[in-house]
Short mmCIF file of C-alpha atoms in Angstrom, two decimals:
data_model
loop_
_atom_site.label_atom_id
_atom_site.label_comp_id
_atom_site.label_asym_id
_atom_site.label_seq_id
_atom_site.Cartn_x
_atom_site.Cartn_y
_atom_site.Cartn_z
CA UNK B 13 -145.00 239.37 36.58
CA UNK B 14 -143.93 241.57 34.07
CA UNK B 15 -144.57 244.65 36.73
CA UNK B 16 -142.76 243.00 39.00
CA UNK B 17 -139.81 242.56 36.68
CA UNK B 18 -140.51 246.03 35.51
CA UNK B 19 -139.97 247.33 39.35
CA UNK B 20 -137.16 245.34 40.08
CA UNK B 21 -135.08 246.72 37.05
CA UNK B 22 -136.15 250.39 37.98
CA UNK B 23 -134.39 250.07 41.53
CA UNK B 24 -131.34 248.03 39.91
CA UNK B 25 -130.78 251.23 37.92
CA UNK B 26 -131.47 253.76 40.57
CA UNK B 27 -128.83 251.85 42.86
CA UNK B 28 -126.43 252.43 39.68
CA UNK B 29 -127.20 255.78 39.03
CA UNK B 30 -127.24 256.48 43.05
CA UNK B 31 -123.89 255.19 43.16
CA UNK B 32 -122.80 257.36 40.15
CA UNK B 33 -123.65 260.22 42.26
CA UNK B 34 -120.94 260.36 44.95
CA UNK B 35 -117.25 261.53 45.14
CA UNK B 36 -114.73 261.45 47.87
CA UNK B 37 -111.31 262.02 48.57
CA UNK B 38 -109.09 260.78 51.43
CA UNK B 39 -105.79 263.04 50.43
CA UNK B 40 -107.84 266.34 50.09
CA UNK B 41 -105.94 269.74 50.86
CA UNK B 42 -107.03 272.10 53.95
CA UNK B 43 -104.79 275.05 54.17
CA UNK B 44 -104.84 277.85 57.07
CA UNK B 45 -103.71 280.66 57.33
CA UNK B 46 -103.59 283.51 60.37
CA UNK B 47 -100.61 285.95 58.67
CA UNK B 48 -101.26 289.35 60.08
CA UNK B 49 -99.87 292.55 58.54
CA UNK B 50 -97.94 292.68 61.77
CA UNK B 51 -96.54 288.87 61.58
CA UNK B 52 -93.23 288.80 61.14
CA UNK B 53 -93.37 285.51 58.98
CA UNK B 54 -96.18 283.56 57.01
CA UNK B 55 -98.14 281.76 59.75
CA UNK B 56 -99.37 278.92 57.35
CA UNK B 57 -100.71 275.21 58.23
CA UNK B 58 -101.40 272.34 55.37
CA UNK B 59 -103.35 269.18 56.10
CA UNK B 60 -102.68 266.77 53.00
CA UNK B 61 -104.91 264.20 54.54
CA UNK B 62 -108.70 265.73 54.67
CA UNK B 63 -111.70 263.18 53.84
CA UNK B 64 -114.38 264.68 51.06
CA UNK B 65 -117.64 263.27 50.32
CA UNK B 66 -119.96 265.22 47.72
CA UNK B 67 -123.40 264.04 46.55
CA UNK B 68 -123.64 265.17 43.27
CA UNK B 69 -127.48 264.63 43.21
CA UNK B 70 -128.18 266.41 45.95
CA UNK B 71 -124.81 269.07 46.24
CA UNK B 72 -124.92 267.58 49.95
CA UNK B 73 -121.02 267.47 51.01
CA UNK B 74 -118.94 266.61 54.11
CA UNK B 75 -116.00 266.75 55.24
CA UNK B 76 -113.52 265.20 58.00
CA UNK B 77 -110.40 266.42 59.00
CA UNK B 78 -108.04 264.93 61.87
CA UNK B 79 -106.25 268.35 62.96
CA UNK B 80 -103.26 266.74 64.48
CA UNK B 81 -102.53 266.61 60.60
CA UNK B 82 -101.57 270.15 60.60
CA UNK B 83 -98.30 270.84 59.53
CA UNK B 84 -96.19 273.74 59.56
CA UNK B 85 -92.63 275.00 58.60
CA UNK B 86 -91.29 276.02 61.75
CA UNK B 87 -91.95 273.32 64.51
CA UNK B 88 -92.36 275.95 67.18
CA UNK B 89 -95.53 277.27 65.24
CA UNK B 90 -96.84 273.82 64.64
CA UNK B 91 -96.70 273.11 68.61
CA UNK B 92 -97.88 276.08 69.59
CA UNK B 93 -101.38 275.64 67.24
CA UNK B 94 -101.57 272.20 68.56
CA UNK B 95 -100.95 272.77 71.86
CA UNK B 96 -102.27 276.20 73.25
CA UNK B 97 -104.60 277.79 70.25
CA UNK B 98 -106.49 274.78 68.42
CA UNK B 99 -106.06 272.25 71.55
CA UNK B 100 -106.17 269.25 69.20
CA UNK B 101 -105.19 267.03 71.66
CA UNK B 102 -108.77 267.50 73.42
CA UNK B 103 -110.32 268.13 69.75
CA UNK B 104 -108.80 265.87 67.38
CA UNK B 105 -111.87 266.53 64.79
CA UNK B 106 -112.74 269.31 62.52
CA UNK B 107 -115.78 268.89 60.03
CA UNK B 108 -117.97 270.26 58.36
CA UNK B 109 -121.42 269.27 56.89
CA UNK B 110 -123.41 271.49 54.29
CA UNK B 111 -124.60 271.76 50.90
CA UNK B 112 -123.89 273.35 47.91
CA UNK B 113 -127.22 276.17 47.68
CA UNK B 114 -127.18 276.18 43.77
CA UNK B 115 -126.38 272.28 42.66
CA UNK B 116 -128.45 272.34 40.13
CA UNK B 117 -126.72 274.77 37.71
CA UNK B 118 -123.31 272.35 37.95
CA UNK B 119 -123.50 269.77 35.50
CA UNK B 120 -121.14 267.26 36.98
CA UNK B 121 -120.70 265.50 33.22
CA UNK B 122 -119.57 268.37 31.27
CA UNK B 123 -116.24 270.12 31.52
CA UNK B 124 -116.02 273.40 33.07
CA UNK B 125 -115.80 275.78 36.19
CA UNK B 126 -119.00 276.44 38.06
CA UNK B 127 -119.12 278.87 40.98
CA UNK B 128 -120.86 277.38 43.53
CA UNK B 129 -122.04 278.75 47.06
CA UNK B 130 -122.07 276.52 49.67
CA UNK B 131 -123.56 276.89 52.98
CA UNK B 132 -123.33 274.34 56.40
CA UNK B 133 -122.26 274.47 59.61
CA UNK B 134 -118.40 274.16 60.58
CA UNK B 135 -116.91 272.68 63.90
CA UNK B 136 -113.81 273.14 65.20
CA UNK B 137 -112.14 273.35 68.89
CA UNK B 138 -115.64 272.05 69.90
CA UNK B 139 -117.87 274.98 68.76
CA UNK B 140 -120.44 274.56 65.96
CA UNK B 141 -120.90 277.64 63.74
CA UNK B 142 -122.70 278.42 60.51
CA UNK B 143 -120.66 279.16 57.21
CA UNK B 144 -121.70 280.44 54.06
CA UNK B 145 -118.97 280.86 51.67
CA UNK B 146 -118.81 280.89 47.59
CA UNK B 147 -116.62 278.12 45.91
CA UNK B 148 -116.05 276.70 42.61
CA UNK B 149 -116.46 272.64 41.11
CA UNK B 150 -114.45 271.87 38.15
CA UNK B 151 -115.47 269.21 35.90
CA UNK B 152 -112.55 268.14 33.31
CA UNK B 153 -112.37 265.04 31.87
CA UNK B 154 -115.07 263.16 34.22
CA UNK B 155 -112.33 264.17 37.33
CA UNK B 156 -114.23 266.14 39.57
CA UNK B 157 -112.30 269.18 41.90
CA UNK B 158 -113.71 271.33 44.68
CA UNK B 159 -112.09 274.58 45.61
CA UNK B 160 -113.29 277.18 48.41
CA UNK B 161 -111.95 279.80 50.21
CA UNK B 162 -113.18 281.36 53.14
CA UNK B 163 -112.24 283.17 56.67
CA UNK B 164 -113.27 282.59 60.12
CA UNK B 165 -113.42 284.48 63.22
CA UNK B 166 -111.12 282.72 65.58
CA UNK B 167 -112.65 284.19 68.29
CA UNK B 168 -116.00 282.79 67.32
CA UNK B 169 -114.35 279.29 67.64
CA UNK B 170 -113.10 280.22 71.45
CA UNK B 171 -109.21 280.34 70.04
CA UNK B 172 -108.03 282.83 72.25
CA UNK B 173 -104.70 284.44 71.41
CA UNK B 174 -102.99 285.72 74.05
CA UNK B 175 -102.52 289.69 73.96
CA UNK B 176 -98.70 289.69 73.86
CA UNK B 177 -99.05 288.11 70.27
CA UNK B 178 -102.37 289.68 69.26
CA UNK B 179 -101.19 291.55 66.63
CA UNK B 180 -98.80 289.11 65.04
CA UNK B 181 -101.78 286.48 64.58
CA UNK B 182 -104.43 287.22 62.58
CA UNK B 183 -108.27 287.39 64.01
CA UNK B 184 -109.82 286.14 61.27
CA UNK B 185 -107.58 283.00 59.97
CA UNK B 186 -108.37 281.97 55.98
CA UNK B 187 -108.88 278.67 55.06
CA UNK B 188 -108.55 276.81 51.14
CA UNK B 189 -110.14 274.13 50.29
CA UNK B 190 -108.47 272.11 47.49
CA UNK B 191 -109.69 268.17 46.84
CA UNK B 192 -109.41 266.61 43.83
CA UNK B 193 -112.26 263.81 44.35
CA UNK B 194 -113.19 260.16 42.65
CA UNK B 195 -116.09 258.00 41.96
CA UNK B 196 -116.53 255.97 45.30
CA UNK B 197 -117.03 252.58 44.13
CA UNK B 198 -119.25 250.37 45.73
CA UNK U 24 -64.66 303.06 93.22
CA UNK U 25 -61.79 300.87 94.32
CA UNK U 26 -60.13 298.67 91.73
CA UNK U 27 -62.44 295.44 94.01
CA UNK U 28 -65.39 296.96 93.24
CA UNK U 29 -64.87 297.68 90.00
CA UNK U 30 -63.78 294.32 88.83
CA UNK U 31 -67.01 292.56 90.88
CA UNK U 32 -69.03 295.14 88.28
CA UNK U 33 -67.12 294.09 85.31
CA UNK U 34 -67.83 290.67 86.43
CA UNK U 35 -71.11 290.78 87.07
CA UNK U 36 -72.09 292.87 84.04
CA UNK U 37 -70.07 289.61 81.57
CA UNK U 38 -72.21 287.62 83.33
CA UNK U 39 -75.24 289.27 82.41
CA UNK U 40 -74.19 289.77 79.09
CA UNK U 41 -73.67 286.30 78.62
CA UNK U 42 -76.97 285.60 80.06
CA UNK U 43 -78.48 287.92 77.38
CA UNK U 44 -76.47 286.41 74.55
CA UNK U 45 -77.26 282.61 75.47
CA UNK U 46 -80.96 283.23 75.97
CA UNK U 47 -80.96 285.43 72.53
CA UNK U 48 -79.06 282.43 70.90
CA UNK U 49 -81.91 279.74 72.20
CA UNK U 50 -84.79 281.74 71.16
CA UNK U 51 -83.38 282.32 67.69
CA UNK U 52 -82.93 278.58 67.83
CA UNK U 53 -85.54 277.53 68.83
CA UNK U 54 -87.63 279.96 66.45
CA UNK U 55 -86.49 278.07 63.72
CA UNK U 56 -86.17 274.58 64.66
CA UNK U 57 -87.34 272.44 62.07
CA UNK U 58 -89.34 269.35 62.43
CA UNK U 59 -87.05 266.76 62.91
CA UNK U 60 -86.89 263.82 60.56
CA UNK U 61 -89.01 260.71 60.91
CA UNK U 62 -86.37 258.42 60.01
CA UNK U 63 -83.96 259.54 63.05
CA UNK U 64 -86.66 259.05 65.54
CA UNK U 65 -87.63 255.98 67.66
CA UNK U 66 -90.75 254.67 67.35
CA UNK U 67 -93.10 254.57 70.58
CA UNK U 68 -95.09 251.89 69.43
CA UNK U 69 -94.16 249.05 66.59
CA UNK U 70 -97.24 246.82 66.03
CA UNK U 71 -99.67 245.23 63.01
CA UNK U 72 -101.36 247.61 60.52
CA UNK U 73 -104.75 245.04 62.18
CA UNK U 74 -103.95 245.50 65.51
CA UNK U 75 -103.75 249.34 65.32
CA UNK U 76 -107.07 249.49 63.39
CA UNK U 77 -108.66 246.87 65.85
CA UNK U 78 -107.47 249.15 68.87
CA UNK U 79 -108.79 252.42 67.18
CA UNK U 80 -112.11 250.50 66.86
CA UNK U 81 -112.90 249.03 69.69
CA UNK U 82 -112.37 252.51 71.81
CA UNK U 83 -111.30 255.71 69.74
CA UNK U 84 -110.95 257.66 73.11
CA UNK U 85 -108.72 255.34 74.59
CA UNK U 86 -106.69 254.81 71.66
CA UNK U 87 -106.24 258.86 70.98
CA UNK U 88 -104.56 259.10 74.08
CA UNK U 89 -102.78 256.30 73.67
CA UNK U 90 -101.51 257.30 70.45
CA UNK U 91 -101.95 260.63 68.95
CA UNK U 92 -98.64 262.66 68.15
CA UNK U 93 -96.92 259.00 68.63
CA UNK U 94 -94.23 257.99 66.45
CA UNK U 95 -95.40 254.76 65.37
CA UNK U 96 -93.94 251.55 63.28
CA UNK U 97 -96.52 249.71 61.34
CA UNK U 98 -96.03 246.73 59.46
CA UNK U 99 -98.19 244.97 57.07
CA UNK U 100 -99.84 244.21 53.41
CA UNK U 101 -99.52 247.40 50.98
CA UNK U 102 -103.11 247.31 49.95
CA UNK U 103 -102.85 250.93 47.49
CA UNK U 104 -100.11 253.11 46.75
CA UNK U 105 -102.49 256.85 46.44
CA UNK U 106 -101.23 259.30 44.62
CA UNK U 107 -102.61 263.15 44.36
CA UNK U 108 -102.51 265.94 41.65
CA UNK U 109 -99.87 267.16 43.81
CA UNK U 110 -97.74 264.14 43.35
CA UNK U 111 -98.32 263.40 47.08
CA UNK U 112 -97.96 259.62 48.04
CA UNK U 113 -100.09 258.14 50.46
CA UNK U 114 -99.35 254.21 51.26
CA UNK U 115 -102.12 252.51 52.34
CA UNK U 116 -101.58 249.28 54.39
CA UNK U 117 -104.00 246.96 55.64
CA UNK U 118 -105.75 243.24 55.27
CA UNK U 119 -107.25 243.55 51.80
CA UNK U 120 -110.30 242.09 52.61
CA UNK U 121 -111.25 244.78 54.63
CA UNK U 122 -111.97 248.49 54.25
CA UNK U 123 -110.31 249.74 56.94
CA UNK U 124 -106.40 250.36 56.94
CA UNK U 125 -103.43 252.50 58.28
CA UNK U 126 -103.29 255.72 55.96
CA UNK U 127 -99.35 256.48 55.97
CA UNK U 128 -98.92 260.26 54.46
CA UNK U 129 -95.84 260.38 53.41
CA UNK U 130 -92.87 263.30 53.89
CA UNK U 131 -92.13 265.70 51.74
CA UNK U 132 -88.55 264.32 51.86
CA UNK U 133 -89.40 260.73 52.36
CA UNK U 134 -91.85 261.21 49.60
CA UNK U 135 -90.52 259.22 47.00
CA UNK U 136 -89.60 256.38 48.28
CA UNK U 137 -93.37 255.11 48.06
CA UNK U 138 -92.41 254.46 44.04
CA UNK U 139 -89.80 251.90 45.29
CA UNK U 140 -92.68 249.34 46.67
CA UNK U 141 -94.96 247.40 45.36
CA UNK U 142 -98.83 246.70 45.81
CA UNK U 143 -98.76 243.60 47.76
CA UNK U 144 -95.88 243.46 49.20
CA UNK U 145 -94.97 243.18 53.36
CA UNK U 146 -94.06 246.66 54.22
CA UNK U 147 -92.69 248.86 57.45
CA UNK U 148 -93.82 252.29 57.69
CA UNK U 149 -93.24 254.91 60.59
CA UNK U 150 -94.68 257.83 61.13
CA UNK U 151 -96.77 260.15 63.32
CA UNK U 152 -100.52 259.35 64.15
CA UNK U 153 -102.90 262.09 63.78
CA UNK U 154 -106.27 260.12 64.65
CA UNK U 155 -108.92 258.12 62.80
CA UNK U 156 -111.58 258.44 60.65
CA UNK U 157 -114.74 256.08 61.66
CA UNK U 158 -116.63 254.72 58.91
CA UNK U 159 -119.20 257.52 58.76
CA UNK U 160 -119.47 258.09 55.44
CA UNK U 161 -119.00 254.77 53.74
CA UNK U 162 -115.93 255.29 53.14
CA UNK U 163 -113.98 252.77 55.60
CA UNK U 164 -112.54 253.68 58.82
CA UNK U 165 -108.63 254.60 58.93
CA UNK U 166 -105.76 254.91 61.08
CA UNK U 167 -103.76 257.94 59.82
CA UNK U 168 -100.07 258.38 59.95
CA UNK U 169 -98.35 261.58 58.69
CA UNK U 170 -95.01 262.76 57.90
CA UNK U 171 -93.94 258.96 57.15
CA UNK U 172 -91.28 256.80 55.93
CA UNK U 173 -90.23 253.46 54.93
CA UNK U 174 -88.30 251.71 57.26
CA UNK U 175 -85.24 250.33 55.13
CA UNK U 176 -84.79 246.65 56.60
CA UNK U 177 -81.43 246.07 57.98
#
């Protein structure tokens, strides 16, 4: 009996602890950006609505982002990166699924920066590719942040630019990461 | 050149200059036309916070097409008022027994309004859907609305 009790109260606290171990946002920050020298303005796109999950335990992380949420200053831009570069009309969905490589050197429940390197595989416009990119966690008062920042190929994600703008839009496009994340509750 | 001739070349030349200034004065317009504000534009669809979520649901596909880049009225119960570290507000409407609901980003300029309502409270919100999220993660599944703003009852 008292094994059995013993048991039981081990897996009560591991389902505590396990749900200690994950963070999410819903209102996380994706920014793009394809400004070539030759651009004659800042070609820059926000999406202020970008789901996060990160498994502390683990450093296993995910995220989700709707692309129709891209926004950008001039509406010409915005439907021109909907309509004919990103397509999001046939692909609504970004996301991308990894893990961060060296979890075990963040402690998640002391203050400070940790550079992190994170590696997964990214979709977008359809096409699955592999990204390895370096990144920093910030711990600060038991809030938890995630910051990366990292460039693609365009090209390897079939966004064809055509060659009357080619050199006012930038081949490889840089994206930031910014999401401030919280304890997901269960 | 006979003075006929020369005034059809005058003519057609103003004609062509016009041509050139008009289509010089659209493109610079239309270069930097602005996204227009949510509040002067008529929504395509005005329905339940539930019966938006229920449609995303039961057929995402359909309901994409249906929807995306819509302007679309949602009413319902304010379930969370979100805030970021960027002092973005998102307004969260749904049943509050559930954990799905309509995810209503708002505008920059329409942005603080969200501190004039209250959690709980019967709310109108338009804006422009960008998709859902399917409960993947464990996270709930949302309906998401950008660029939104209250709708001020009459």
């Amino acid at each position: 009996m008292k094994k059995v009790f013993f048991v039981l109260s081990m897996l009560f606290i591991a389902t505590i602890t396990n749900a200690q171990d994950k963070f999410f946002t819903k209102t996380g920050k994706v920014s793009f950006d394809a400004t070539a020298t030759k651009s004659p303005e800042n070609i820059t796109g926000v999406n202020k609505s970008t789901t996060m999950v990160l498994d502390t335990k683990d450093g296993n992380m995910q995220f989700l982002i709707l692309m129709k949420g891209f926004e950008f200053e001039r509406a010409l831009m915005q439907e021109h990166f909907h309509e004919n570069y990103v397509e999001t009309s046939k692909f609504p969905k970004a996301d991308f699924k990894g893990s961060i490589t060296n979890n075990a050197t963040v402690n998640y429940t002391k203050d400070g920066v940790y550079n992190v390197a994170v590696k997964g595989k990214l979709t977008i416009h359809g096409v699955t590719k592999d990204v390895e990119t370096t990144g920093k966690i910030t711990v600060k008062g038991g809030k938890i942040s995630a910051f990366a920042n990292f460039s693609i190929l365009l090209a390897d994600y079939n966004v064809s630019i055509p060659s009357l703008v080619a050199d006012k839009v930038a081949k490889n496009a840089k994206i930031s990461v910014d999401c401030s994340l919280e304890l997901l509750k269960r | 050149m006979t003075s006929k001739k020369k005034k059809t070349i005058t003519i057609i030349l103003s004609v062509i200059a016009i041509l050139i200034a008009a289509g010089a004065f659209y493109g610079y317009k239309e270069y930097n036309r602005k996204q227009k504000d949510i509040s002067d534009l008529s929504a395509h669809f005005t329905l339940n916070s539930n019966v938006l979520i229920t449609d995303f649901t039961k057929d995402e596909k359909a309901s994409n097409l249906k929807y995306l880049d819509k302007v679309i009225a949602v009413d319902g119960i304010l379930k969370a008022i979100d805030k970021d570290d960027k002092g973005n507000f998102t307004l969260v409407i749904g049943d509050t027994a559930s954990t799905s609901s309509v995810r209503c980003s708002m505008d920059s300029i329409h942005n603080t309004e969200a501190t004039n309502v209250k959690e709980g409270s019967f709310i109108n919100v338009k804006g422009v859907c960008t998709g859902y999220t399917a409960d993947e993660l464990g996270l709930g599944s949302d309906v998401i609305l950008n660029r939104s703003c209250i709708i001020k009852k009459q």
